[in-house]
CSV table of C-alpha atoms and ligand atoms in Angstrom, one decimal:
chain,number,residue,atom,x,y,z
A,654,MET,CA,0.0,0.0,0.0
A,655,ASP,CA,1.3,3.4,-0.9
A,656,ASN,CA,1.5,6.4,1.3
A,657,ILE,CA,-0.8,8.5,-0.8
A,658,ASN,CA,-3.4,10.8,0.5
A,659,ILE,CA,-7.2,10.4,0.2
A,660,LEU,CA,-7.6,12.9,-2.6
A,661,LYS,CA,-5.3,10.8,-4.8
A,662,GLN,CA,-6.4,7.4,-3.7
A,663,ASP,CA,-10.2,8.0,-3.5
A,664,PRO,CA,-11.3,11.3,-5.1
A,665,ILE,CA,-14.9,10.3,-4.9
A,666,LEU,CA,-14.9,10.0,-1.1
A,667,ALA,CA,-12.5,12.9,-0.8
A,668,ASN,CA,-15.0,15.1,-2.6
A,669,ILE,CA,-17.8,14.0,-0.2
A,670,ILE,CA,-15.6,15.1,2.7
A,671,LYS,CA,-15.0,18.5,1.0
A,672,LEU,CA,-18.7,18.9,0.5
A,673,GLU,CA,-19.4,18.3,4.1
A,674,GLU,CA,-16.6,20.8,5.1
A,675,LYS,CA,-18.3,23.4,2.9
A,676,ARG,CA,-21.7,22.6,4.4
A,677,GLN,CA,-20.3,23.0,7.9
A,678,LYS,CA,-18.5,26.2,7.1
A,679,GLU,CA,-21.3,27.9,5.2
A,680,GLY,CA,-24.2,26.9,7.5
A,681,LEU,CA,-25.4,27.6,11.0
A,682,GLU,CA,-25.3,24.6,13.3
A,683,LEU,CA,-28.0,24.9,15.9
A,684,ILE,CA,-28.5,21.2,16.7
A,685,ALA,CA,-28.1,21.2,20.5
A,686,SER,CA,-26.2,17.9,20.5
A,687,GLU,CA,-23.6,18.8,17.9
A,688,ASN,CA,-20.3,20.6,18.1
A,689,TYR,CA,-17.0,21.1,16.3
A,690,VAL,CA,-14.0,19.3,17.6
A,691,SER,CA,-10.5,20.9,17.6
A,692,SER,CA,-7.8,20.0,15.1
A,693,ALA,CA,-6.0,18.1,17.9
A,694,VAL,CA,-9.0,15.9,18.5
A,695,LEU,CA,-9.4,15.3,14.8
A,696,GLU,CA,-5.8,14.3,14.6
A,697,ALA,CA,-6.0,11.8,17.4
A,698,MET,CA,-9.1,10.3,15.8
A,699,GLY,CA,-7.2,9.9,12.5
A,700,SER,CA,-4.1,8.4,14.1
A,701,VAL,CA,-2.6,4.9,13.9
A,702,LEU,CA,-4.2,4.0,17.2
A,703,ALA,CA,-7.1,3.0,15.0
A,704,ASN,CA,-5.1,-0.1,14.1
A,705,LYS,CA,-5.1,-1.7,17.5
A,706,TYR,CA,-7.1,-4.4,19.3
A,707,SER,CA,-7.1,-4.1,23.0
A,708,GLU,CA,-10.0,-6.0,24.6
A,709,GLY,CA,-9.7,-5.8,28.4
A,710,TYR,CA,-8.4,-3.0,30.5
A,711,SER,CA,-5.0,-1.4,31.1
A,712,GLY,CA,-2.4,-4.0,32.2
A,713,LYS,CA,-5.0,-6.9,31.6
A,714,ARG,CA,-5.5,-7.1,27.8
A,715,TYR,CA,-6.4,-10.1,25.7
A,716,TYR,CA,-4.0,-9.0,23.0
A,717,GLY,CA,-0.3,-8.2,23.0
A,718,GLY,CA,1.3,-4.9,22.1
A,719,ASN,CA,-0.9,-2.8,24.2
A,720,GLU,CA,1.8,-1.0,26.3
A,721,ILE,CA,1.3,2.3,24.4
A,722,ILE,CA,-2.5,2.0,24.2
A,723,ASP,CA,-2.5,1.5,28.0
A,724,GLN,CA,-0.9,4.9,28.4
A,725,ALA,CA,-3.5,6.6,26.2
A,726,GLU,CA,-6.4,4.9,28.1
A,727,ASN,CA,-4.9,5.8,31.5
A,728,LEU,CA,-4.4,9.4,30.5
A,729,ALA,CA,-8.1,9.6,29.4
A,730,ILE,CA,-9.1,8.1,32.7
A,731,GLU,CA,-6.9,10.4,34.9
A,732,ARG,CA,-8.1,13.5,33.0
A,733,ALA,CA,-11.8,12.5,33.2
A,734,LYS,CA,-11.4,11.8,37.0
A,735,LYS,CA,-10.0,15.3,37.5
A,736,LEU,CA,-12.5,17.0,35.3
A,737,PHE,CA,-15.5,15.5,37.0
A,738,ASP,CA,-14.2,14.7,40.4
A,739,ALA,CA,-14.9,11.0,39.8
A,740,GLU,CA,-13.8,8.0,41.9
A,741,HIS,CA,-13.8,5.6,38.9
A,742,VAL,CA,-14.1,6.1,35.1
A,743,ASN,CA,-14.6,3.7,32.2
A,744,VAL,CA,-13.6,5.5,29.0
A,745,GLN,CA,-14.4,2.6,26.6
A,746,PRO,CA,-18.2,3.0,25.8
A,747,LEU,CA,-18.6,3.5,22.1
A,748,SER,CA,-21.6,5.9,22.5
A,749,GLY,CA,-24.3,7.1,24.8
A,750,SER,CA,-26.8,4.2,24.4
A,751,PRO,CA,-24.2,1.4,24.8
A,752,ALA,CA,-22.9,3.2,27.9
A,753,ASN,CA,-26.4,3.4,29.3
A,754,LEU,CA,-27.0,-0.3,28.5
A,755,ALA,CA,-23.9,-1.1,30.5
A,756,VAL,CA,-25.2,0.9,33.4
A,757,TYR,CA,-28.5,-1.1,33.5
A,758,MET,CA,-26.6,-4.4,33.0
A,759,ALA,CA,-24.2,-3.6,35.8
A,760,LEU,CA,-26.6,-2.3,38.5
A,761,ILE,CA,-30.0,-3.9,38.0
A,762,LYS,CA,-31.8,-7.0,36.6
A,763,PRO,CA,-34.2,-7.3,33.7
A,764,GLY,CA,-37.7,-6.7,34.9
A,765,ASP,CA,-36.6,-4.3,37.7
A,766,LYS,CA,-38.4,-1.0,38.0
A,767,VAL,CA,-36.7,2.1,36.8
A,768,LEU,CA,-37.9,5.8,36.9
A,769,GLY,CA,-37.0,7.9,33.9
A,770,LEU,CA,-38.2,11.1,32.2
A,771,SER,CA,-40.5,10.3,29.3
A,772,LEU,CA,-39.0,10.8,25.8
A,773,ASP,CA,-41.9,13.0,24.7
A,774,GLN,CA,-41.3,15.2,27.7
A,775,GLY,CA,-37.6,15.7,27.0
A,776,GLY,CA,-36.0,12.3,28.2
A,777,HIS,CA,-34.0,10.0,26.0
A,778,LEU,CA,-34.7,6.7,24.2
A,779,SER,CA,-32.4,4.8,26.6
A,780,HIS,CA,-34.3,6.1,29.6
A,781,GLY,CA,-37.2,3.8,28.9
A,782,HIS,CA,-38.7,4.1,25.5
A,783,PRO,CA,-40.9,1.1,24.7
A,784,LEU,CA,-38.9,0.3,21.5
A,785,ASN,CA,-35.5,0.7,23.1
A,786,PHE,CA,-33.6,-2.0,25.1
A,787,SER,CA,-34.5,-0.1,28.2
A,788,GLY,CA,-38.2,-0.2,27.7
A,789,LEU,CA,-38.1,-3.8,26.4
A,790,LEU,CA,-36.0,-5.3,29.2
A,791,TYR,CA,-36.9,-3.2,32.2
A,792,SER,CA,-40.1,-2.1,33.9
A,793,ILE,CA,-40.0,1.6,33.2
A,794,ILE,CA,-42.2,4.0,35.1
A,795,PRO,CA,-42.0,7.4,33.3
A,796,TYR,CA,-42.2,10.7,35.2
A,797,VAL,CA,-43.4,13.9,33.6
A,798,LEU,CA,-43.3,17.6,33.7
A,799,ASP,CA,-45.7,19.9,35.5
A,800,ARG,CA,-48.2,21.2,32.8
A,801,GLU,CA,-48.1,24.8,34.0
A,802,THR,CA,-44.4,25.3,34.7
A,803,GLU,CA,-43.1,22.7,32.2
A,804,LEU,CA,-40.5,21.8,34.8
A,805,ILE,CA,-39.9,18.3,36.3
A,806,ASP,CA,-42.5,17.9,39.0
A,807,MET,CA,-40.2,16.7,41.8
A,808,ASP,CA,-43.0,16.3,44.3
A,809,GLU,CA,-44.9,14.0,41.9
A,810,LEU,CA,-41.6,12.1,41.2
A,811,GLU,CA,-41.2,11.5,44.9
A,812,LYS,CA,-44.8,10.3,45.2
A,813,ILE,CA,-44.3,7.8,42.3
A,814,ALA,CA,-41.0,6.7,43.8
A,815,ILE,CA,-42.6,6.0,47.2
A,816,ILE,CA,-45.5,4.0,45.6
A,817,GLU,CA,-43.4,2.1,43.0
A,818,LYS,CA,-40.1,1.6,44.9
A,819,PRO,CA,-37.9,1.5,41.8
A,820,LYS,CA,-34.4,-0.1,41.8
A,821,MET,CA,-33.0,2.9,39.9
A,822,ILE,CA,-33.9,6.5,39.3
A,823,ILE,CA,-32.5,8.2,36.1
A,824,ALA,CA,-31.9,12.0,36.1
A,825,GLY,CA,-31.1,13.3,32.6
A,826,PHE,CA,-32.5,14.6,29.3
A,827,SER,CA,-32.1,15.3,25.7
A,828,ALA,CA,-34.6,18.2,25.4
A,829,TYR,CA,-35.0,20.0,28.7
A,830,SER,CA,-33.7,23.5,29.3
A,831,ARG,CA,-33.6,23.7,33.1
A,832,ASN,CA,-31.1,22.6,35.8
A,833,LEU,CA,-31.8,19.4,37.6
A,834,ASP,CA,-31.9,19.3,41.4
A,835,TRP,CA,-29.3,16.5,41.9
A,836,LYS,CA,-29.6,16.6,45.7
A,837,ARG,CA,-33.3,16.2,45.6
A,838,PHE,CA,-33.0,13.2,43.2
A,839,LYS,CA,-30.5,11.6,45.6
A,840,LYS,CA,-32.7,12.3,48.7
A,841,ILE,CA,-35.7,10.7,47.0
A,842,ALA,CA,-33.6,7.7,45.8
A,843,ASP,CA,-32.2,7.2,49.3
A,844,ARG,CA,-35.7,7.3,50.8
A,845,VAL,CA,-36.8,4.3,48.6
A,846,GLY,CA,-33.4,2.6,48.4
A,847,ALA,CA,-32.9,3.2,44.6
A,848,ILE,CA,-29.6,3.6,42.7
A,849,THR,CA,-29.0,7.1,41.3
A,850,PHE,CA,-28.1,7.3,37.7
A,851,ALA,CA,-27.4,10.7,36.0
A,852,ASP,CA,-27.1,10.9,32.2
A,853,ILE,CA,-25.3,14.2,31.7
A,854,ALA,CA,-24.7,13.7,27.9
A,855,HIS,CA,-26.1,17.1,27.0
A,856,ILE,CA,-24.6,19.2,29.8
A,857,ALA,CA,-21.3,17.5,30.5
A,858,GLY,CA,-19.3,20.3,28.9
A,859,LEU,CA,-21.2,22.9,31.0
A,860,ILE,CA,-20.5,20.8,34.1
A,861,ALA,CA,-16.8,20.4,33.2
A,862,GLY,CA,-16.7,24.2,32.6
A,863,LYS,CA,-18.1,24.7,36.1
A,864,GLN,CA,-21.3,26.4,34.9
A,865,ILE,CA,-23.7,23.8,36.1
A,866,ASP,CA,-23.6,21.7,39.3
A,867,ASN,CA,-21.8,18.4,39.1
A,868,PRO,CA,-23.8,15.3,40.0
A,869,VAL,CA,-20.7,13.0,39.9
A,870,PRO,CA,-19.8,13.4,43.6
A,871,ILE,CA,-23.5,12.9,44.6
A,872,PHE,CA,-24.8,10.1,42.3
A,873,ASP,CA,-23.9,6.4,42.3
A,874,VAL,CA,-23.3,6.4,38.5
A,875,VAL,CA,-23.1,9.0,35.8
A,876,SER,CA,-22.8,8.5,32.0
A,877,THR,CA,-22.1,11.0,29.3
A,878,THR,CA,-21.4,11.2,25.7
A,879,THR,CA,-18.2,13.0,24.8
A,880,HIS,CA,-19.2,14.8,21.6
A,881,LYS,CA,-21.9,17.3,22.7
A,882,THR,CA,-21.1,20.3,24.9
A,883,LEU,CA,-17.9,18.4,26.0
A,884,ARG,CA,-16.6,18.9,22.4
A,885,GLY,CA,-14.7,15.6,22.1
A,886,PRO,CA,-15.0,12.7,19.7
A,887,ARG,CA,-18.1,10.7,19.3
A,888,GLY,CA,-18.2,8.3,22.2
A,889,ALA,CA,-19.1,8.1,25.9
A,890,ILE,CA,-17.7,7.4,29.4
A,891,ILE,CA,-19.2,6.1,32.6
A,892,MET,CA,-18.2,7.5,36.0
A,893,CYS,CA,-19.2,5.8,39.3
A,894,LYS,CA,-18.4,5.3,42.9
A,895,GLU,CA,-15.6,2.8,43.6
A,896,GLN,CA,-18.1,0.2,44.9
A,897,PHE,CA,-19.7,-0.1,41.5
A,898,ALA,CA,-16.4,0.0,39.5
A,899,LYS,CA,-16.0,-3.7,38.9
A,900,ALA,CA,-19.6,-4.2,37.9
A,901,ILE,CA,-19.5,-1.2,35.5
A,902,ASP,CA,-16.2,-2.4,33.9
A,903,ARG,CA,-17.5,-5.9,33.5
A,904,ALA,CA,-20.7,-4.7,31.9
A,905,VAL,CA,-18.9,-2.5,29.4
A,906,PHE,CA,-16.5,-5.4,28.5
A,907,PRO,CA,-17.3,-8.2,28.0
A,908,GLY,CA,-21.0,-7.4,28.8
A,909,VAL,CA,-21.8,-5.0,26.0
A,910,GLN,CA,-18.7,-4.4,23.9
A,911,GLY,CA,-15.6,-6.1,22.4
A,912,GLY,CA,-12.5,-4.1,21.5
A,913,PRO,CA,-12.5,-0.4,22.5
A,914,HIS,CA,-11.8,2.2,19.8
A,915,ASP,CA,-8.4,3.2,20.9
A,916,HIS,CA,-8.1,6.2,18.5
A,917,ILE,CA,-11.3,7.5,20.0
A,918,THR,CA,-10.1,6.9,23.5
A,919,ALA,CA,-7.0,9.0,22.6
A,920,ALA,CA,-9.2,11.7,21.2
A,921,LYS,CA,-11.2,11.7,24.5
A,922,ALA,CA,-8.0,12.2,26.4
A,923,VAL,CA,-7.2,15.2,24.1
A,924,ALA,CA,-10.7,16.7,24.6
A,925,PHE,CA,-10.6,16.2,28.4
A,926,GLY,CA,-7.2,18.0,28.4
A,927,GLU,CA,-8.8,20.9,26.5
A,928,ALA,CA,-11.8,20.9,28.9
A,929,LEU,CA,-9.4,21.2,31.9
A,930,MET,CA,-8.1,24.5,30.5
A,931,PRO,CA,-9.5,27.8,31.8
A,932,SER,CA,-10.5,28.7,28.3
A,933,PHE,CA,-13.1,25.9,28.4
A,934,ALA,CA,-14.8,27.5,31.4
A,935,GLU,CA,-15.1,30.7,29.3
A,936,TYR,CA,-16.4,28.7,26.4
A,937,SER,CA,-19.1,26.9,28.4
A,938,SER,CA,-20.2,30.2,30.1
A,939,GLN,CA,-20.5,31.8,26.6
A,940,VAL,CA,-22.6,28.8,25.4
A,941,ILE,CA,-25.2,29.5,28.1
A,942,LYS,CA,-25.1,33.3,27.6
A,943,ASN,CA,-25.7,32.7,23.9
A,944,SER,CA,-28.5,30.3,24.5
A,945,GLN,CA,-30.3,32.7,26.9
A,946,GLU,CA,-29.8,35.6,24.5
A,947,LEU,CA,-31.1,33.6,21.5
A,948,ALA,CA,-34.2,32.5,23.5
A,949,LYS,CA,-34.8,36.1,24.5
A,950,GLN,CA,-34.5,37.2,20.8
A,951,MET,CA,-36.9,34.5,19.7
A,952,GLN,CA,-39.3,35.7,22.5
A,953,SER,CA,-39.1,39.2,21.2
A,954,LEU,CA,-40.2,37.9,17.8
A,955,GLU,CA,-43.2,36.4,19.6
A,956,TYR,CA,-42.2,32.7,19.8
A,957,ARG,CA,-43.1,30.9,22.9
A,958,ILE,CA,-40.1,29.2,24.6
A,959,VAL,CA,-41.0,26.1,26.6
A,960,SER,CA,-40.7,26.8,30.3
A,961,GLY,CA,-40.1,30.4,29.5
A,962,GLY,CA,-36.3,30.3,29.0
A,963,THR,CA,-33.2,28.3,29.5
A,964,ASP,CA,-30.4,27.6,32.1
A,965,ASN,CA,-28.3,25.6,29.6
A,966,HIS,CA,-27.2,25.3,26.0
A,967,LEU,CA,-30.6,24.5,24.5
A,968,PHE,CA,-34.3,25.4,24.5
A,969,MET,CA,-37.5,24.3,22.7
A,970,VAL,CA,-39.6,26.7,20.7
A,971,ASP,CA,-43.4,26.0,20.6
A,972,LEU,CA,-43.7,26.9,16.9
A,973,PHE,CA,-47.2,25.6,16.4
A,974,GLY,CA,-48.5,27.3,19.4
A,975,SER,CA,-46.8,30.6,18.5
A,976,LYS,CA,-47.2,30.8,14.7
A,977,LYS,CA,-49.1,27.6,13.6
A,978,ILE,CA,-45.9,26.3,11.9
A,979,THR,CA,-45.0,22.7,12.5
A,980,GLY,CA,-41.6,21.4,13.5
A,981,LYS,CA,-41.3,19.5,10.2
A,982,GLU,CA,-42.1,22.5,8.1
A,983,ALA,CA,-39.6,24.6,10.0
A,984,GLU,CA,-36.8,21.9,9.8
A,985,HIS,CA,-37.4,21.7,6.0
A,986,ALA,CA,-37.3,25.5,5.4
A,987,LEU,CA,-34.3,26.0,7.7
A,988,ASP,CA,-32.4,23.2,6.0
A,989,PHE,CA,-33.0,24.9,2.7
A,990,VAL,CA,-31.2,28.1,3.9
A,991,GLY,CA,-28.4,26.2,5.7
A,992,ILE,CA,-29.6,26.5,9.3
A,993,SER,CA,-29.6,23.0,10.9
A,994,ILE,CA,-32.0,22.4,13.7
A,995,ASN,CA,-34.2,19.5,14.7
A,996,LYS,CA,-37.9,19.2,15.0
A,997,ASN,CA,-38.9,18.2,18.6
A,998,MET,CA,-42.0,17.3,20.6
A,999,ILE,CA,-42.8,19.9,23.2
A,1000,PRO,CA,-44.2,18.8,26.6
A,1001,PHE,CA,-47.8,17.5,26.3
A,1002,ASP,CA,-47.6,17.9,22.5
A,1003,LEU,CA,-50.8,16.9,20.6
A,1004,ARG,CA,-48.9,16.4,17.4
A,1005,ARG,CA,-46.9,13.4,16.2
A,1006,PRO,CA,-43.1,12.9,16.7
A,1007,MET,CA,-42.4,13.1,12.9
A,1008,ASP,CA,-44.3,16.4,12.7
A,1009,PRO,CA,-44.3,17.8,16.2
A,1010,SER,CA,-45.2,21.3,17.4
A,1011,GLY,CA,-41.7,22.4,18.3
A,1012,ILE,CA,-38.1,22.7,17.3
A,1013,ARG,CA,-35.0,22.4,19.6
A,1014,LEU,CA,-32.3,25.1,19.3
A,1015,GLY,CA,-28.8,24.9,20.8
A,1016,THR,CA,-25.7,27.1,20.9
A,1017,PRO,CA,-22.6,24.8,21.6
A,1018,ALA,CA,-21.5,24.7,17.9
A,1019,ILE,CA,-22.0,28.4,17.0
A,1020,THR,CA,-20.2,29.4,20.3
A,1021,THR,CA,-17.2,27.2,19.3
A,1022,ARG,CA,-17.1,29.3,16.1
A,1023,GLY,CA,-16.8,32.4,18.2
A,1024,MET,CA,-20.3,33.9,18.2
A,1025,LYS,CA,-21.3,36.1,21.1
A,1026,GLU,CA,-24.6,37.5,22.5
A,1027,LYS,CA,-24.6,40.3,19.9
A,1028,HIS,CA,-24.7,37.8,17.1
A,1029,MET,CA,-27.8,36.0,18.5
A,1030,LYS,CA,-30.1,38.8,17.2
A,1031,ILE,CA,-28.9,38.1,13.7
A,1032,VAL,CA,-29.4,34.3,14.1
A,1033,ALA,CA,-32.9,34.8,15.5
A,1034,GLU,CA,-33.8,37.2,12.6
A,1035,LEU,CA,-32.5,34.7,10.0
A,1036,ILE,CA,-34.6,32.0,11.6
A,1037,HIS,CA,-37.7,34.2,11.7
A,1038,LYS,CA,-37.3,35.5,8.1
A,1039,THR,CA,-36.9,31.9,6.9
A,1040,LEU,CA,-40.0,30.7,8.7
A,1041,MET,CA,-42.1,33.6,7.5
A,1042,SER,CA,-41.0,33.0,3.9
A,1043,ARG,CA,-41.1,29.2,4.0
A,1044,ASP,CA,-43.3,28.9,0.9
A,1045,ASN,CA,-41.2,31.4,-1.2
A,1046,ASP,CA,-38.2,29.8,-2.8
A,1047,PHE,CA,-37.0,33.1,-4.2
A,1048,ILE,CA,-36.8,34.7,-0.8
A,1049,LEU,CA,-35.3,31.5,0.7
A,1050,LYS,CA,-32.5,31.5,-1.8
A,1051,ASN,CA,-31.6,35.1,-0.8
A,1052,ILE,CA,-31.7,34.2,2.8
A,1053,LYS,CA,-29.4,31.3,2.1
A,1054,LYS,CA,-26.9,33.7,0.6
A,1055,GLU,CA,-27.1,35.8,3.8
A,1056,VAL,CA,-26.6,32.7,6.0
A,1057,ILE,CA,-23.4,31.9,4.0
A,1058,GLU,CA,-22.1,35.4,4.2
A,1059,PHE,CA,-22.7,35.6,7.9
A,1060,SER,CA,-21.4,32.1,8.7
A,1061,LEU,CA,-18.1,32.6,6.8
A,1062,ASN,CA,-17.1,35.3,9.4
A,1063,PHE,CA,-16.7,32.5,11.9
A,1064,PRO,CA,-14.0,29.8,11.3
A,1065,VAL,CA,-14.8,26.2,12.0
A,1066,PRO,CA,-11.9,24.4,13.9
A,1067,GLY,CA,-10.2,21.8,11.7
A,1068,ILE,CA,-11.5,23.3,8.4
A,1069,ILE,CA,-9.3,25.6,6.4
B,2125,LIG,N1,-29.3,12.3,19.5
B,2125,LIG,C1,-29.0,13.0,20.8
B,2125,LIG,C2,-29.7,14.3,20.8
B,2125,LIG,O1,-29.8,14.9,19.7
B,2125,LIG,O2,-30.1,14.8,21.8
B,2125,LIG,C3,-29.4,12.1,21.9
B,2125,LIG,O3,-28.8,10.9,21.9
């Protein structure tokens, strides 16, 4: 095999990558779960560590030649421990759902009762959706939001916990814009003898940047993906108290996974190193400021924001309630002009998941590009103009030009 680059060896695929680079540079990324990794993270992901098999854990592998891989994995573990004040960390989970599967496998038995926030209220598939492993294998009791405030009803959760006596209580979300009361979750769980499991996938970067309270010292086990606000490679980690370490490690391997992806583990180490720097605290603070300002700007254009605002990097807009526009229509029109968002159910939505009443907006990616509060007015106006002109291709084409011109002012890391 020659040492030739991808452009020479595979121009078709090289062109596909170029097209995606152009899309990322010229568009506005408002999907709350996405971000842009640094060149250093990209480099680690594209390194020769991709070549290795290393089933097992540091010092106890099922393959030879792992003395260097052990160093990378140990570095990722040490940095994650420091970042989140964790007693034990497993850095091998390939992604969020496999990490959560390992948590269930390690700590409870099929059929056991689990309390999780319902997906249509802002939870996650792996917190008990009927079609997911969690809903299929475990007895899930969903908890919901208060209809008036659109906040998690902790009193109701406590009542359910006392009646149902679950084995595990999950605190976490994929579409909820308010802070969770970790201590109250723990108090309720202790009262009924349940394990506390926090899934901080969305807010891990904001916790690492010390903008949001950290559940790791409080909860029994905490999982997170590494590619959202944490701005690392696609993957996940599990953190837990020492007493659960063996069970968690065994559940990840050999319970759920085979060989870890060592190039991704290395990239996790790089990202954790970045998150330990003071500049990351500034970044995560700016993510929240931008999110709050964008929500405010949308409100001033008469869009209703679910729960009235946000404490984190995301918020939901009740489009149908505000302007009789559906989430699907909005996603389609915004895609056309190069603004990426996702349609989303709002709490107690009467519409269907494929064409819900809302959209979810998030600021981690545009903040990585250097946008500040003053730019949020422009972003909100671009969204509004697009939605108001959604049936007029001529106007949409002009808005697309504006989006490109505006976006190109802000460099994307890793793209020249
Ligand atoms: N897909 C992620 C999100 O968008 O929130 C959750 O896994």
